[in-house]
Amino acid sequence: MAEGDSELQDLYREALLDYFHSGAHKGTLDPADVRAHGINPVCGDEIELTMTLAADGRIDKARFSGHGCVISQASSAMMAEALEGKTTARARELAGAFKDMMLSKIPLESLPEELEAAKSLEG
């Protein structure tokens, strides 16, 4: 691994830990206009996403709760952050791009700008 690659990996690791420890977007919105729940059957990570919608249909607030590894918690915070202020149609596009990136179907360089923080999940 080249020296620059190691420094980049350290930076990505720091970004993940910052999201994990920040507490930003953690919690549950009640009442919520949108509620989604997911469990990773392989590792047992569990996330519930709740969102409220503004009068214009945009996502006003997005929060997540649950348990799991640093990556699942940090990526949930990243996604919640990216969704706020977006239309539900754009939110679906971002969620699809994020899923494709996690399944290695698209290169990191093609991620939408709103998902810039998700590049720290590489590897």
PDB file of C-alpha atoms in Angstrom:
ATOM      1  CA  MET A   1       0.000   0.000   0.000  1.00  0.00           C
ATOM      2  CA  ALA A   2       1.407   3.388  -0.979  1.00  0.00           C
ATOM      3  CA  GLU A   3       1.952   6.010   1.715  1.00  0.00           C
ATOM      4  CA  GLY A   4      -0.852   8.199   0.365  1.00  0.00           C
ATOM      5  CA  ASP A   5      -3.256   5.248   0.439  1.00  0.00           C
ATOM      6  CA  SER A   6      -2.489   4.636   4.094  1.00  0.00           C
ATOM      7  CA  GLU A   7      -3.108   8.282   4.954  1.00  0.00           C
ATOM      8  CA  LEU A   8      -6.403   8.216   3.054  1.00  0.00           C
ATOM      9  CA  GLN A   9      -7.485   5.047   4.879  1.00  0.00           C
ATOM     10  CA  ASP A  10      -6.661   6.730   8.211  1.00  0.00           C
ATOM     11  CA  LEU A  11      -8.754   9.736   7.198  1.00  0.00           C
ATOM     12  CA  TYR A  12     -11.664   7.479   6.200  1.00  0.00           C
ATOM     13  CA  ARG A  13     -11.385   5.576   9.482  1.00  0.00           C
ATOM     14  CA  GLU A  14     -11.533   8.868  11.394  1.00  0.00           C
ATOM     15  CA  ALA A  15     -14.610   9.949   9.428  1.00  0.00           C
ATOM     16  CA  LEU A  16     -16.375   6.687  10.284  1.00  0.00           C
ATOM     17  CA  LEU A  17     -15.569   7.033  13.958  1.00  0.00           C
ATOM     18  CA  ASP A  18     -16.692  10.673  13.949  1.00  0.00           C
ATOM     19  CA  TYR A  19     -20.101   9.697  12.529  1.00  0.00           C
ATOM     20  CA  PHE A  20     -20.327   6.746  14.924  1.00  0.00           C
ATOM     21  CA  HIS A  21     -19.618   8.845  18.024  1.00  0.00           C
ATOM     22  CA  SER A  22     -21.364  12.058  17.008  1.00  0.00           C
ATOM     23  CA  GLY A  23     -24.915  11.188  17.962  1.00  0.00           C
ATOM     24  CA  ALA A  24     -26.074  13.240  14.980  1.00  0.00           C
ATOM     25  CA  HIS A  25     -29.303  11.910  13.513  1.00  0.00           C
ATOM     26  CA  LYS A  26     -29.650   9.266  16.231  1.00  0.00           C
ATOM     27  CA  GLY A  27     -33.051   8.785  17.763  1.00  0.00           C
ATOM     28  CA  THR A  28     -36.621   8.137  16.768  1.00  0.00           C
ATOM     29  CA  LEU A  29     -39.138  10.637  15.447  1.00  0.00           C
ATOM     30  CA  ASP A  30     -42.619  10.150  16.841  1.00  0.00           C
ATOM     31  CA  PRO A  31     -44.873  10.766  15.115  1.00  0.00           C
ATOM     32  CA  ALA A  32     -43.090   9.885  11.892  1.00  0.00           C
ATOM     33  CA  ASP A  33     -44.401  10.210   8.352  1.00  0.00           C
ATOM     34  CA  VAL A  34     -42.050   7.477   7.135  1.00  0.00           C
ATOM     35  CA  ARG A  35     -40.782   4.473   9.074  1.00  0.00           C
ATOM     36  CA  ALA A  36     -38.470   1.739   7.753  1.00  0.00           C
ATOM     37  CA  HIS A  37     -36.880  -1.165   9.583  1.00  0.00           C
ATOM     38  CA  GLY A  38     -34.095  -3.469   8.488  1.00  0.00           C
ATOM     39  CA  ILE A  39     -32.047  -6.330   9.892  1.00  0.00           C
ATOM     40  CA  ASN A  40     -28.858  -7.720   8.411  1.00  0.00           C
ATOM     41  CA  PRO A  41     -29.390 -11.488   8.711  1.00  0.00           C
ATOM     42  CA  VAL A  42     -25.661 -12.151   8.421  1.00  0.00           C
ATOM     43  CA  CYS A  43     -24.442 -10.089  11.374  1.00  0.00           C
ATOM     44  CA  GLY A  44     -27.598  -9.067  13.239  1.00  0.00           C
ATOM     45  CA  ASP A  45     -27.222  -5.304  12.781  1.00  0.00           C
ATOM     46  CA  GLU A  46     -30.649  -3.685  13.118  1.00  0.00           C
ATOM     47  CA  ILE A  47     -31.685  -0.183  12.063  1.00  0.00           C
ATOM     48  CA  GLU A  48     -34.965   1.707  12.165  1.00  0.00           C
ATOM     49  CA  LEU A  49     -35.212   4.892  10.115  1.00  0.00           C
ATOM     50  CA  THR A  50     -37.904   7.453  10.875  1.00  0.00           C
ATOM     51  CA  MET A  51     -38.551  10.628   8.905  1.00  0.00           C
ATOM     52  CA  THR A  52     -40.903  13.578   8.949  1.00  0.00           C
ATOM     53  CA  LEU A  53     -41.981  15.349   5.785  1.00  0.00           C
ATOM     54  CA  ALA A  54     -42.398  19.076   5.303  1.00  0.00           C
ATOM     55  CA  ALA A  55     -45.550  20.525   3.726  1.00  0.00           C
ATOM     56  CA  ASP A  56     -43.808  20.573   0.326  1.00  0.00           C
ATOM     57  CA  GLY A  57     -43.073  16.822   0.544  1.00  0.00           C
ATOM     58  CA  ARG A  58     -39.374  17.189   1.237  1.00  0.00           C
ATOM     59  CA  ILE A  59     -37.781  15.252   4.060  1.00  0.00           C
ATOM     60  CA  ASP A  60     -37.700  17.575   7.034  1.00  0.00           C
ATOM     61  CA  LYS A  61     -35.924  15.352   9.567  1.00  0.00           C
ATOM     62  CA  ALA A  62     -34.388  11.883   9.384  1.00  0.00           C
ATOM     63  CA  ARG A  63     -33.333   9.876  12.426  1.00  0.00           C
ATOM     64  CA  PHE A  64     -32.133   6.317  12.969  1.00  0.00           C
ATOM     65  CA  SER A  65     -32.025   3.985  15.922  1.00  0.00           C
ATOM     66  CA  GLY A  66     -30.838   0.451  16.407  1.00  0.00           C
ATOM     67  CA  HIS A  67     -27.676  -1.445  17.098  1.00  0.00           C
ATOM     68  CA  GLY A  68     -24.759  -2.740  15.123  1.00  0.00           C
ATOM     69  CA  CYS A  69     -21.161  -2.258  14.168  1.00  0.00           C
ATOM     70  CA  VAL A  70     -19.404   1.039  13.576  1.00  0.00           C
ATOM     71  CA  ILE A  71     -20.012   0.794   9.833  1.00  0.00           C
ATOM     72  CA  SER A  72     -23.756   0.211  10.119  1.00  0.00           C
ATOM     73  CA  GLN A  73     -24.194   3.020  12.639  1.00  0.00           C
ATOM     74  CA  ALA A  74     -21.959   5.484  10.771  1.00  0.00           C
ATOM     75  CA  SER A  75     -23.536   4.699   7.398  1.00  0.00           C
ATOM     76  CA  SER A  76     -27.006   5.171   8.885  1.00  0.00           C
ATOM     77  CA  ALA A  77     -25.976   8.612  10.157  1.00  0.00           C
ATOM     78  CA  MET A  78     -24.497   9.472   6.757  1.00  0.00           C
ATOM     79  CA  MET A  79     -27.661   8.443   4.950  1.00  0.00           C
ATOM     80  CA  ALA A  80     -29.945  10.317   7.357  1.00  0.00           C
ATOM     81  CA  GLU A  81     -27.823  13.435   6.879  1.00  0.00           C
ATOM     82  CA  ALA A  82     -27.922  13.092   3.097  1.00  0.00           C
ATOM     83  CA  LEU A  83     -31.711  12.654   3.009  1.00  0.00           C
ATOM     84  CA  GLU A  84     -32.735  15.772   4.918  1.00  0.00           C
ATOM     85  CA  GLY A  85     -34.067  18.460   2.621  1.00  0.00           C
ATOM     86  CA  LYS A  86     -34.449  16.098  -0.326  1.00  0.00           C
ATOM     87  CA  THR A  87     -37.622  15.138  -2.140  1.00  0.00           C
ATOM     88  CA  THR A  88     -38.773  11.569  -1.625  1.00  0.00           C
ATOM     89  CA  ALA A  89     -37.923  10.854  -5.272  1.00  0.00           C
ATOM     90  CA  ARG A  90     -34.352  12.100  -4.769  1.00  0.00           C
ATOM     91  CA  ALA A  91     -34.138  10.141  -1.511  1.00  0.00           C
ATOM     92  CA  ARG A  92     -34.991   6.948  -3.404  1.00  0.00           C
ATOM     93  CA  GLU A  93     -32.274   7.731  -5.973  1.00  0.00           C
ATOM     94  CA  LEU A  94     -29.697   8.334  -3.235  1.00  0.00           C
ATOM     95  CA  ALA A  95     -30.680   5.157  -1.400  1.00  0.00           C
ATOM     96  CA  GLY A  96     -30.320   3.198  -4.654  1.00  0.00           C
ATOM     97  CA  ALA A  97     -26.898   4.694  -5.392  1.00  0.00           C
ATOM     98  CA  PHE A  98     -25.778   3.974  -1.823  1.00  0.00           C
ATOM     99  CA  LYS A  99     -26.952   0.366  -2.060  1.00  0.00           C
ATOM    100  CA  ASP A 100     -25.233  -0.068  -5.421  1.00  0.00           C
ATOM    101  CA  MET A 101     -22.005   1.326  -3.963  1.00  0.00           C
ATOM    102  CA  MET A 102     -22.183  -1.019  -0.978  1.00  0.00           C
ATOM    103  CA  LEU A 103     -22.735  -3.982  -3.309  1.00  0.00           C
ATOM    104  CA  SER A 104     -19.781  -2.800  -5.457  1.00  0.00           C
ATOM    105  CA  LYS A 105     -21.952  -2.267  -8.503  1.00  0.00           C
ATOM    106  CA  ILE A 106     -20.735   1.287  -9.076  1.00  0.00           C
ATOM    107  CA  PRO A 107     -17.370   2.984  -8.512  1.00  0.00           C
ATOM    108  CA  LEU A 108     -17.070   5.485  -5.677  1.00  0.00           C
ATOM    109  CA  GLU A 109     -16.335   8.272  -8.146  1.00  0.00           C
ATOM    110  CA  SER A 110     -19.855   7.983  -9.551  1.00  0.00           C
ATOM    111  CA  LEU A 111     -21.607   8.536  -6.214  1.00  0.00           C
ATOM    112  CA  PRO A 112     -23.863  11.592  -6.108  1.00  0.00           C
ATOM    113  CA  GLU A 113     -22.350  14.617  -4.374  1.00  0.00           C
ATOM    114  CA  GLU A 114     -24.790  14.239  -1.469  1.00  0.00           C
ATOM    115  CA  LEU A 115     -23.141  10.914  -0.616  1.00  0.00           C
ATOM    116  CA  GLU A 116     -19.577  12.228  -0.474  1.00  0.00           C
ATOM    117  CA  ALA A 117     -19.209  11.103   3.160  1.00  0.00           C
ATOM    118  CA  ALA A 118     -20.049   7.524   2.140  1.00  0.00           C
ATOM    119  CA  LYS A 119     -16.715   7.260   0.342  1.00  0.00           C
ATOM    120  CA  SER A 120     -15.221   6.625   3.778  1.00  0.00           C
ATOM    121  CA  LEU A 121     -16.939   3.221   3.667  1.00  0.00           C
ATOM    122  CA  GLU A 122     -14.667   2.006   0.877  1.00  0.00           C
ATOM    123  CA  GLY A 123     -13.164  -1.378   1.646  1.00  0.00           C
TER     124      GLY A 123
END
